C-alpha cells in the first residue's frame, strides 16, 4: 500500500475558506499601506547566505534554512573537514544560499542594490513568505507570511507616530478591538545596561529580557547569570521588573533610574516626543503602553521598538512588531541610512480573528449562486444566463453534469454556496427562475434581471 502523503512540520495546506480569509486580512492591510503612501516591492524567496547570516544574532542564525548547492556538493568538501563533523566548517562549503528569515534584511539589500533608482525617503510595503527553522507550536510556523512596511532615508520620529496610527487603523478595520501597542526604545535598554555596568553584555541582556513574558523574571535572571552577567548588576534591574502605572508615570520612574545615562535619557526623550505627538491623534480602538522589558532580540534595532499584543484573554504572542534601525543598510556598505519598519503577522492575526469569530459572513470562498443542471436543453439555457450573471460581477456556476437533484444540492451545501437557481421546463416557459435559499429553504420566483439586481 502506498504511504499516505504528508507535509513538513510547521507548514500548512489552506482550504478555499482559509485562503479567502487570509486574502481578506491581506487586502485590509494593503489598503492601509497604500493609503499611508507605501509602494509595493518583491524580493526572491532565497538570498545569498552572506546576505542573511550574521544579521539576526546567534539565535536567529540557527533558525535560517540553508539550501544545499546544486550537483555533487559533498565532493567539493575537504575530507579532513568532513571527518571533523564541524557544521561551521562544512556548511559554507555545501551551501551558499538560504531561504529568507524575514523581509527586512532583504529590503536593506534591495535599497543598497537599487539606491540610484530610489527617491528617498523610500516607503515600501511587501507581503511575502518567510521561513524559520523554529519549533512549531500554536501561532508559530516554519513557513509563514509577513506583511511589512518600512521607511528608509528619514530620521524623523514622526514616522514612528504614523506607524502607531497605522497599527490602530488596521486593527480597527479588522474589528480587532482592544489590542495593546507596546513601545520601548533600544537606547533605554542601552541605558539600563549602562546603569547595571553591563554594557559589554547588551545583546545577551536584551535577548534574555525579551523573554520576560514567556518565562518569568526568575528564569530571565538565571539566563543572564548563565551569560556571565554579574549578580549585583542583575539586582539593579529589579526596579525595571516592578515598573507599573500609566505611560507618563513609567516615564517619570525611568527618568530617575537612568539619570546618569545620557543614552538612556535620549531614549526617554524620543518616547516622550512620540507620546506628545499622538495627543491630538486619538487612537480608535488600540491602547499604547510603555513596556520597558520589550527588547526584541534582533540585533539591528537601535531606536524605538514596537510589539502589538492581541486583546486580553487571547492566548497568543505578539501579532505585529517592528522598530527603528539607524544603519541597517550599513551592513551592505551604504552608511547613514536610517529607517523604521513594522510587520503584521498574518497567521497569528488569522488565528485571533478566528478565535474571536470576527471574520465577516461575506468572507467566503466559492460562488454565490449555483445553477442546477436538469439536462442538455436546460443547461444550454442556463449557460447564457450564467455568463450574464458573471458579467454583472456575480460569482456563478453551473453544475456540469445533469443527474440527481440530491447530488447537486449536496455539492452546493458542501461548498457553502448560499443560493441555487432552478431553471427547468416550467421556468423556461414562464421566464421566471426559482431561487432557493440553501440555509432557510425559502424559494422565490424571479426574472433573471430581478435576480441580477438582487445579487449586485
Coordinates of C-alpha atoms in Angstrom, one line a residue:
X1 CA 0.0 0.0 0.0
X2 CA 1.3 3.4 -0.9
X3 CA 2.3 5.6 2.0
X4 CA -0.1 8.4 2.8
X5 CA 1.4 11.7 1.7
X6 CA 2.2 14.4 4.3
X7 CA 3.7 17.9 4.5
X8 CA 6.7 19.1 6.6
X9 CA 6.1 20.1 10.2
X10 CA 5.4 23.8 10.6
X11 CA 3.8 24.1 7.2
X12 CA 0.1 24.0 6.2
X13 CA -2.3 23.5 3.3
X14 CA -5.0 26.1 3.1
X15 CA -8.6 25.3 2.0
X16 CA -10.7 27.7 0.0
X17 CA -12.3 29.3 3.0
X18 CA -8.9 29.8 4.7
X19 CA -7.4 31.3 1.6
X20 CA -10.4 33.7 1.3
X21 CA -10.0 34.8 4.9
X22 CA -6.2 35.3 4.5
X23 CA -6.9 37.4 1.4
X24 CA -9.4 39.4 3.5
X25 CA -6.7 40.3 6.1
X26 CA -4.0 41.0 3.4
X27 CA -6.3 43.2 1.4
X28 CA -7.2 45.2 4.5
X29 CA -3.5 45.7 5.4
X30 CA -2.5 46.5 1.8
X31 CA -5.3 49.1 1.6
X32 CA -3.9 51.0 4.6
X33 CA -0.3 50.6 3.5
X34 CA -1.3 52.3 0.2
X35 CA -3.3 55.0 2.0
X36 CA -0.2 55.9 4.0
X37 CA 1.8 56.2 0.9
X38 CA 3.8 52.9 0.8
X39 CA 4.7 51.3 -2.5
X40 CA 5.0 47.6 -3.2
X41 CA 8.1 45.6 -4.0
X42 CA 9.0 41.9 -4.0
X43 CA 12.3 40.1 -3.4
X44 CA 13.4 36.5 -4.1
X45 CA 12.4 33.7 -1.7
X46 CA 16.1 32.9 -1.1
X47 CA 19.1 35.1 -0.8
X48 CA 22.9 34.5 -0.8
X49 CA 23.9 33.2 2.6
X50 CA 26.2 36.1 3.3
X51 CA 23.3 38.5 2.9
X52 CA 21.4 36.8 5.8
X53 CA 23.9 35.3 8.1
X54 CA 25.2 37.4 11.0
X55 CA 22.2 39.9 10.8
X56 CA 19.9 38.3 13.3
X57 CA 22.1 37.3 16.2
X58 CA 23.3 33.9 17.2
X59 CA 19.8 32.6 17.8
X60 CA 18.4 33.9 14.6
X61 CA 21.3 32.4 12.5
X62 CA 20.5 29.0 13.9
X63 CA 16.9 29.3 12.6
X64 CA 17.9 30.1 9.0
X65 CA 17.1 27.3 6.5
X66 CA 20.2 26.7 4.3
X67 CA 19.8 25.4 0.7
X68 CA 22.3 22.8 -0.4
X69 CA 24.4 23.6 -3.5
X70 CA 23.4 22.0 -6.8
X71 CA 25.2 18.9 -8.0
X72 CA 27.6 16.7 -6.1
X73 CA 28.1 19.2 -3.3
X74 CA 29.9 16.8 -0.9
X75 CA 32.6 16.0 -3.4
X76 CA 33.9 19.6 -3.0
X77 CA 34.4 19.3 0.7
X78 CA 37.9 18.6 2.1
X79 CA 38.0 15.0 3.6
X80 CA 39.7 16.3 6.7
X81 CA 36.8 18.8 7.2
X82 CA 34.2 16.1 6.7
X83 CA 35.8 13.9 9.4
X84 CA 35.6 16.7 12.0
X85 CA 31.7 16.9 11.5
X86 CA 32.1 20.6 12.4
X87 CA 29.0 22.2 10.9
X88 CA 30.5 25.7 11.0
X89 CA 33.3 24.4 8.7
X90 CA 31.3 22.2 6.4
X91 CA 28.2 24.3 5.9
X92 CA 29.8 27.2 3.9
X93 CA 31.3 24.6 1.5
X94 CA 28.0 22.9 0.7
X95 CA 25.6 25.8 0.9
X96 CA 25.8 29.4 -0.4
X97 CA 22.1 30.2 -0.4
X98 CA 19.4 30.3 2.2
X99 CA 15.6 30.9 2.5
X100 CA 14.9 34.4 3.7
X101 CA 14.3 34.7 7.5
X102 CA 12.4 37.9 7.3
X103 CA 11.7 40.7 4.8
X104 CA 13.7 43.5 6.4
X105 CA 17.3 42.4 5.7
X106 CA 16.4 41.5 2.0
X107 CA 14.8 45.0 1.9
X108 CA 18.1 46.6 3.1
X109 CA 19.9 44.6 0.4
X110 CA 17.3 45.9 -2.2
X111 CA 17.8 49.5 -1.1
X112 CA 21.6 49.3 -1.5
X113 CA 21.4 47.5 -4.8
X114 CA 18.9 49.9 -6.3
X115 CA 19.9 53.1 -4.5
X116 CA 20.3 55.0 -7.7
X117 CA 16.8 54.3 -8.8
X118 CA 15.1 55.2 -5.5
X119 CA 13.9 58.6 -4.3
X120 CA 14.5 59.0 -0.5
X121 CA 12.8 58.7 1.9
X122 CA 11.6 55.5 0.4
X123 CA 8.4 54.0 1.7
X124 CA 7.8 50.3 0.7
X125 CA 5.5 47.5 1.7
X126 CA 6.0 43.9 1.0
X127 CA 3.7 40.8 1.5
X128 CA 5.6 37.6 1.0
X129 CA 6.5 34.3 2.8
X130 CA 9.5 33.8 5.1
X131 CA 11.0 30.6 6.6
X132 CA 12.4 29.9 10.1
X133 CA 13.7 26.5 11.4
X134 CA 11.8 27.0 14.6
X135 CA 9.9 24.5 16.8
X136 CA 6.3 24.6 15.6
X137 CA 3.6 25.5 18.1
X138 CA 0.3 27.4 18.1
X139 CA 0.8 30.6 16.1
X140 CA 4.4 29.7 15.2
X141 CA 5.2 28.1 11.9
X142 CA 8.3 27.3 9.8
X143 CA 6.7 28.9 6.8
X144 CA 4.6 32.0 7.3
X145 CA 3.6 35.3 5.6
X146 CA 4.9 38.7 6.7
X147 CA 3.2 41.9 5.8
X148 CA 5.9 44.6 6.1
X149 CA 6.1 48.4 5.7
X150 CA 9.3 50.4 6.0
X151 CA 10.6 53.9 5.6
X152 CA 14.3 54.5 4.9
X153 CA 16.1 57.7 4.5
X154 CA 14.4 59.7 7.3
X155 CA 15.4 60.3 10.9
X156 CA 12.1 61.9 11.8
X157 CA 10.3 60.4 14.8
X158 CA 7.0 61.4 13.0
X159 CA 7.4 58.1 11.1
X160 CA 7.0 56.2 14.4
X161 CA 3.9 58.3 15.2
X162 CA 2.5 57.3 11.8
X163 CA 3.2 53.6 12.3
X164 CA 1.3 53.6 15.6
X165 CA -1.6 55.2 13.8
X166 CA -1.3 52.6 11.1
X167 CA -1.5 49.8 13.6
X168 CA -4.6 51.4 15.0
X169 CA -6.3 51.8 11.6
X170 CA -5.6 48.2 10.5
X171 CA -6.8 46.6 13.7
X172 CA -9.8 48.8 14.0
X173 CA -10.8 48.0 10.4
X174 CA -10.4 44.3 11.1
X175 CA -12.8 44.7 14.1
X176 CA -10.0 43.5 16.4
X177 CA -10.6 46.0 19.3
X178 CA -8.6 46.1 22.5
X179 CA -5.1 45.4 21.1
X180 CA -2.2 46.8 23.0
X181 CA 0.6 48.6 21.1
X182 CA 3.7 48.1 23.3
X183 CA 6.6 50.5 22.7
X184 CA 10.1 50.8 24.1
X185 CA 13.5 52.2 22.9
X186 CA 16.7 50.3 22.5
X187 CA 18.5 53.4 23.8
X188 CA 16.6 53.0 27.1
X189 CA 17.8 49.4 27.2
X190 CA 21.4 50.5 26.5
X191 CA 20.9 53.0 29.4
X192 CA 19.8 50.2 31.7
X193 CA 22.8 48.1 30.7
X194 CA 25.0 51.1 31.4
X195 CA 23.3 51.6 34.8
X196 CA 23.9 47.9 35.6
X197 CA 27.6 48.1 34.5
X198 CA 26.9 45.5 31.8
X199 CA 27.4 47.5 28.6
X200 CA 29.5 44.7 27.1
X201 CA 26.6 42.3 27.6
X202 CA 24.0 44.4 25.9
X203 CA 22.9 41.8 23.4
X204 CA 22.8 38.9 26.0
X205 CA 20.9 41.2 28.3
X206 CA 18.3 42.3 25.7
X207 CA 17.8 38.7 24.4
X208 CA 17.1 37.5 27.9
X209 CA 14.9 40.4 28.9
X210 CA 12.7 39.9 25.8
X211 CA 11.6 36.6 27.2
X212 CA 10.2 38.0 30.4
X213 CA 6.5 37.5 29.4
X214 CA 7.3 33.9 28.3
X215 CA 9.5 32.5 31.1
X216 CA 9.2 35.0 34.1
X217 CA 11.6 37.1 36.0
X218 CA 13.5 34.3 37.8
X219 CA 14.3 32.4 34.6
X220 CA 15.3 35.7 32.9
X221 CA 17.7 36.4 35.7
X222 CA 19.1 32.9 35.5
X223 CA 19.7 33.2 31.8
X224 CA 21.6 36.5 32.4
X225 CA 23.7 34.7 35.0
X226 CA 24.4 31.9 32.5
X227 CA 25.6 34.6 30.0
X228 CA 28.1 35.9 32.5
X229 CA 26.2 39.0 33.8
X230 CA 27.2 39.8 37.4
X231 CA 24.6 39.0 40.1
X232 CA 25.0 42.5 41.6
X233 CA 24.3 44.0 38.1
X234 CA 21.1 41.9 37.8
X235 CA 20.0 43.1 41.2
X236 CA 20.0 46.7 39.9
X237 CA 17.4 45.5 37.3
X238 CA 14.7 44.9 39.9
X239 CA 13.0 48.3 39.6
X240 CA 12.5 47.5 35.9
X241 CA 10.7 44.3 36.7
X242 CA 8.5 46.2 39.2
X243 CA 7.7 49.2 36.9
X244 CA 4.0 50.0 36.9
X245 CA 1.5 52.8 36.2
X246 CA 0.5 54.9 33.2
X247 CA 2.7 55.8 30.3
X248 CA 3.6 59.1 31.9
X249 CA 4.2 57.5 35.3
X250 CA 6.6 54.9 33.9
X251 CA 8.5 57.6 32.0
X252 CA 8.9 59.5 35.3
X253 CA 10.3 56.4 37.1
X254 CA 12.7 55.6 34.3
X255 CA 14.0 59.2 34.2
X256 CA 15.0 58.8 37.8
X257 CA 16.5 55.3 37.2
X258 CA 18.5 56.5 34.2
X259 CA 19.5 59.9 35.5
X260 CA 23.2 59.2 35.0
X261 CA 22.9 57.7 31.5
X262 CA 22.9 60.1 28.5
X263 CA 21.9 57.5 26.0
X264 CA 19.1 56.2 28.3
X265 CA 17.7 59.7 28.7
X266 CA 17.9 60.2 24.9
X267 CA 15.7 57.2 24.5
X268 CA 13.2 58.5 27.1
X269 CA 13.1 61.8 25.2
X270 CA 12.2 60.0 22.0
X271 CA 9.4 58.1 23.7
X272 CA 8.1 61.4 25.1
X273 CA 8.1 63.0 21.7
X274 CA 6.1 60.2 20.2
X275 CA 3.6 60.2 23.0
X276 CA 3.2 64.0 22.8
X277 CA 2.6 63.9 19.0
X278 CA -0.2 61.3 19.5
X279 CA -2.1 63.5 21.8
X280 CA -4.1 65.2 19.0
X281 CA -4.4 61.9 17.0
X282 CA -6.6 59.8 19.2
X283 CA -6.2 56.0 18.8
X284 CA -9.6 54.5 17.9
X285 CA -9.5 51.0 19.5
X286 CA -5.9 50.2 20.5
X287 CA -4.0 51.2 23.6
X288 CA -0.4 52.5 23.7
X289 CA 1.7 51.1 26.6
X290 CA 5.3 51.7 27.6
X291 CA 6.9 48.3 28.1
X292 CA 10.5 48.7 29.3
X293 CA 11.1 44.9 29.2
X294 CA 10.3 44.9 25.5
X295 CA 13.6 44.2 23.9
X296 CA 13.2 42.3 20.6
X297 CA 16.2 40.1 20.1
X298 CA 17.1 41.2 16.6
X299 CA 20.5 43.0 16.6
X300 CA 19.6 45.7 14.1
X301 CA 17.1 47.8 16.1
X302 CA 18.6 51.0 17.5
X303 CA 15.7 53.3 18.5
X304 CA 12.0 52.8 19.2
X305 CA 10.7 49.2 19.1
X306 CA 7.1 48.0 18.8
X307 CA 5.0 45.0 19.5
X308 CA 1.2 44.6 19.3
X309 CA -0.5 42.2 21.7
X310 CA -3.9 40.6 21.0
X311 CA -6.9 41.6 23.1
X312 CA -6.9 40.4 26.7
X313 CA -8.0 36.8 27.1
X314 CA -6.5 35.6 23.8
X315 CA -3.5 33.3 24.3
X316 CA -1.3 34.5 21.5
X317 CA 2.2 36.0 21.2
X318 CA 2.7 39.3 19.5
X319 CA 0.7 39.8 16.3
X320 CA 2.8 42.7 15.0
X321 CA 6.2 44.2 15.7
X322 CA 8.9 46.5 14.4
X323 CA 11.3 49.3 15.2
X324 CA 13.9 51.9 14.2
X325 CA 17.2 50.8 12.7
X326 CA 19.8 53.6 12.3
X327 CA 22.2 51.9 9.9
X328 CA 20.8 48.6 8.6
X329 CA 22.0 49.3 5.1
X330 CA 25.5 49.8 6.5
X331 CA 25.9 46.1 6.6
X332 CA 25.9 46.3 2.8
X333 CA 28.2 49.3 2.6
X334 CA 25.7 52.1 2.5
X335 CA 26.2 54.2 5.6
X336 CA 24.0 56.6 7.5
X337 CA 20.6 55.4 6.1
X338 CA 18.2 55.4 9.0
X339 CA 14.9 53.6 8.7
X340 CA 11.9 52.3 10.7
X341 CA 9.6 49.5 9.9
X342 CA 6.8 47.3 11.1
X343 CA 5.5 43.8 10.3
X344 CA 2.0 42.3 10.6
X345 CA 1.9 38.6 11.5
X346 CA -0.8 37.3 9.1
X347 CA -1.0 33.8 10.5
X348 CA -1.4 35.0 14.1
X349 CA -3.9 37.7 13.2
X350 CA -5.9 35.0 11.4
X351 CA -5.9 32.8 14.5
X352 CA -7.1 35.7 16.7
X353 CA -9.9 36.7 14.3
X354 CA -11.0 33.1 14.1
X355 CA -10.9 32.6 17.9
X356 CA -13.0 35.8 18.4
X357 CA -15.3 34.9 15.5
X358 CA -14.5 38.3 13.8
X359 CA -14.5 37.2 10.1
X360 CA -17.5 38.7 8.3
X361 CA -20.1 36.4 6.9
X362 CA -19.3 37.8 3.5
X363 CA -15.8 36.5 3.5
X364 CA -16.4 33.2 1.8
X365 CA -14.7 31.1 -0.9
X366 CA -16.6 29.8 -3.9
X367 CA -19.6 31.1 -5.8
X368 CA -22.8 32.9 -4.7
X369 CA -25.2 31.1 -7.0
X370 CA -25.3 27.6 -8.5
X371 CA -27.5 26.8 -11.5
X372 CA -28.9 23.3 -11.2
X373 CA -28.4 21.1 -14.3
X374 CA -31.6 19.4 -15.4
X375 CA -30.4 18.2 -18.8
X376 CA -28.9 19.4 -22.1
X377 CA -31.6 21.8 -23.1
X378 CA -31.9 23.4 -19.7
X379 CA -28.1 23.5 -19.3
X380 CA -27.8 25.4 -22.6
X381 CA -30.4 27.9 -21.4
X382 CA -28.6 28.3 -18.0
X383 CA -25.2 28.8 -19.7
X384 CA -26.4 32.0 -21.3
X385 CA -27.8 33.3 -18.0
X386 CA -24.7 32.3 -16.1
X387 CA -22.5 34.5 -18.2
X388 CA -24.9 37.4 -17.8
X389 CA -24.6 36.9 -14.1
X390 CA -20.8 36.8 -14.3
X391 CA -20.6 40.0 -16.4
X392 CA -22.6 41.7 -13.6
X393 CA -19.9 40.6 -11.1
X394 CA -21.8 37.8 -9.5
X395 CA -19.8 34.6 -8.8
X396 CA -21.9 32.0 -10.6
X397 CA -21.5 28.3 -11.5
X398 CA -23.5 25.7 -13.5
X399 CA -23.3 22.2 -12.2
X400 CA -21.5 20.4 -15.1
X401 CA -23.4 17.1 -15.1
X402 CA -27.1 16.5 -15.3
X403 CA -28.4 14.0 -12.8
X404 CA -29.9 13.6 -9.4
X405 CA -31.1 16.7 -7.7
X406 CA -29.8 15.5 -4.3
X407 CA -26.2 15.2 -5.6
X408 CA -26.3 18.7 -6.9
X409 CA -27.8 20.1 -3.7
X410 CA -25.1 18.2 -1.6
X411 CA -22.5 19.8 -3.8
X412 CA -23.9 23.3 -3.1
X413 CA -24.1 22.5 0.6
X414 CA -20.5 21.2 0.9
X415 CA -19.1 24.2 -0.9
X416 CA -21.1 26.6 1.2
X417 CA -23.0 28.0 -1.8
X418 CA -25.8 30.1 -0.3
X419 CA -28.2 30.0 -3.3
X420 CA -29.2 27.7 -6.1
X421 CA -31.3 28.5 -9.1
X422 CA -33.6 26.0 -10.7
X423 CA -34.4 26.5 -14.4
X424 CA -36.5 23.5 -15.5
X425 CA -39.0 23.3 -18.3
X426 CA -41.7 25.3 -16.4
X427 CA -39.2 28.1 -15.5
X428 CA -38.0 28.4 -19.1
X429 CA -41.6 28.7 -20.3
X430 CA -42.6 31.3 -17.7
X431 CA -39.4 33.3 -18.0
X432 CA -39.0 33.2 -14.2
X433 CA -36.3 31.3 -12.3
X434 CA -36.7 29.6 -9.0
X435 CA -34.2 30.9 -6.4
X436 CA -33.7 28.7 -3.4
X437 CA -32.0 29.9 -0.2
X438 CA -29.9 26.9 1.0
X439 CA -30.0 27.9 4.7
X440 CA -33.7 28.6 5.1
X441 CA -35.1 26.5 2.3
X442 CA -37.2 29.5 1.1
X443 CA -38.0 29.7 -2.6
X444 CA -38.9 32.7 -4.8
X445 CA -39.8 33.1 -8.5
X446 CA -37.8 35.9 -10.1
X447 CA -36.8 37.0 -13.5
X448 CA -33.1 37.0 -14.5
X449 CA -33.0 40.8 -14.4
X450 CA -34.5 40.8 -10.9
X451 CA -32.0 38.2 -9.7
X452 CA -29.1 40.2 -11.1
X453 CA -30.2 43.3 -9.3
X454 CA -30.7 41.4 -6.1
X455 CA -27.2 39.9 -6.1
X456 CA -25.5 43.1 -7.3

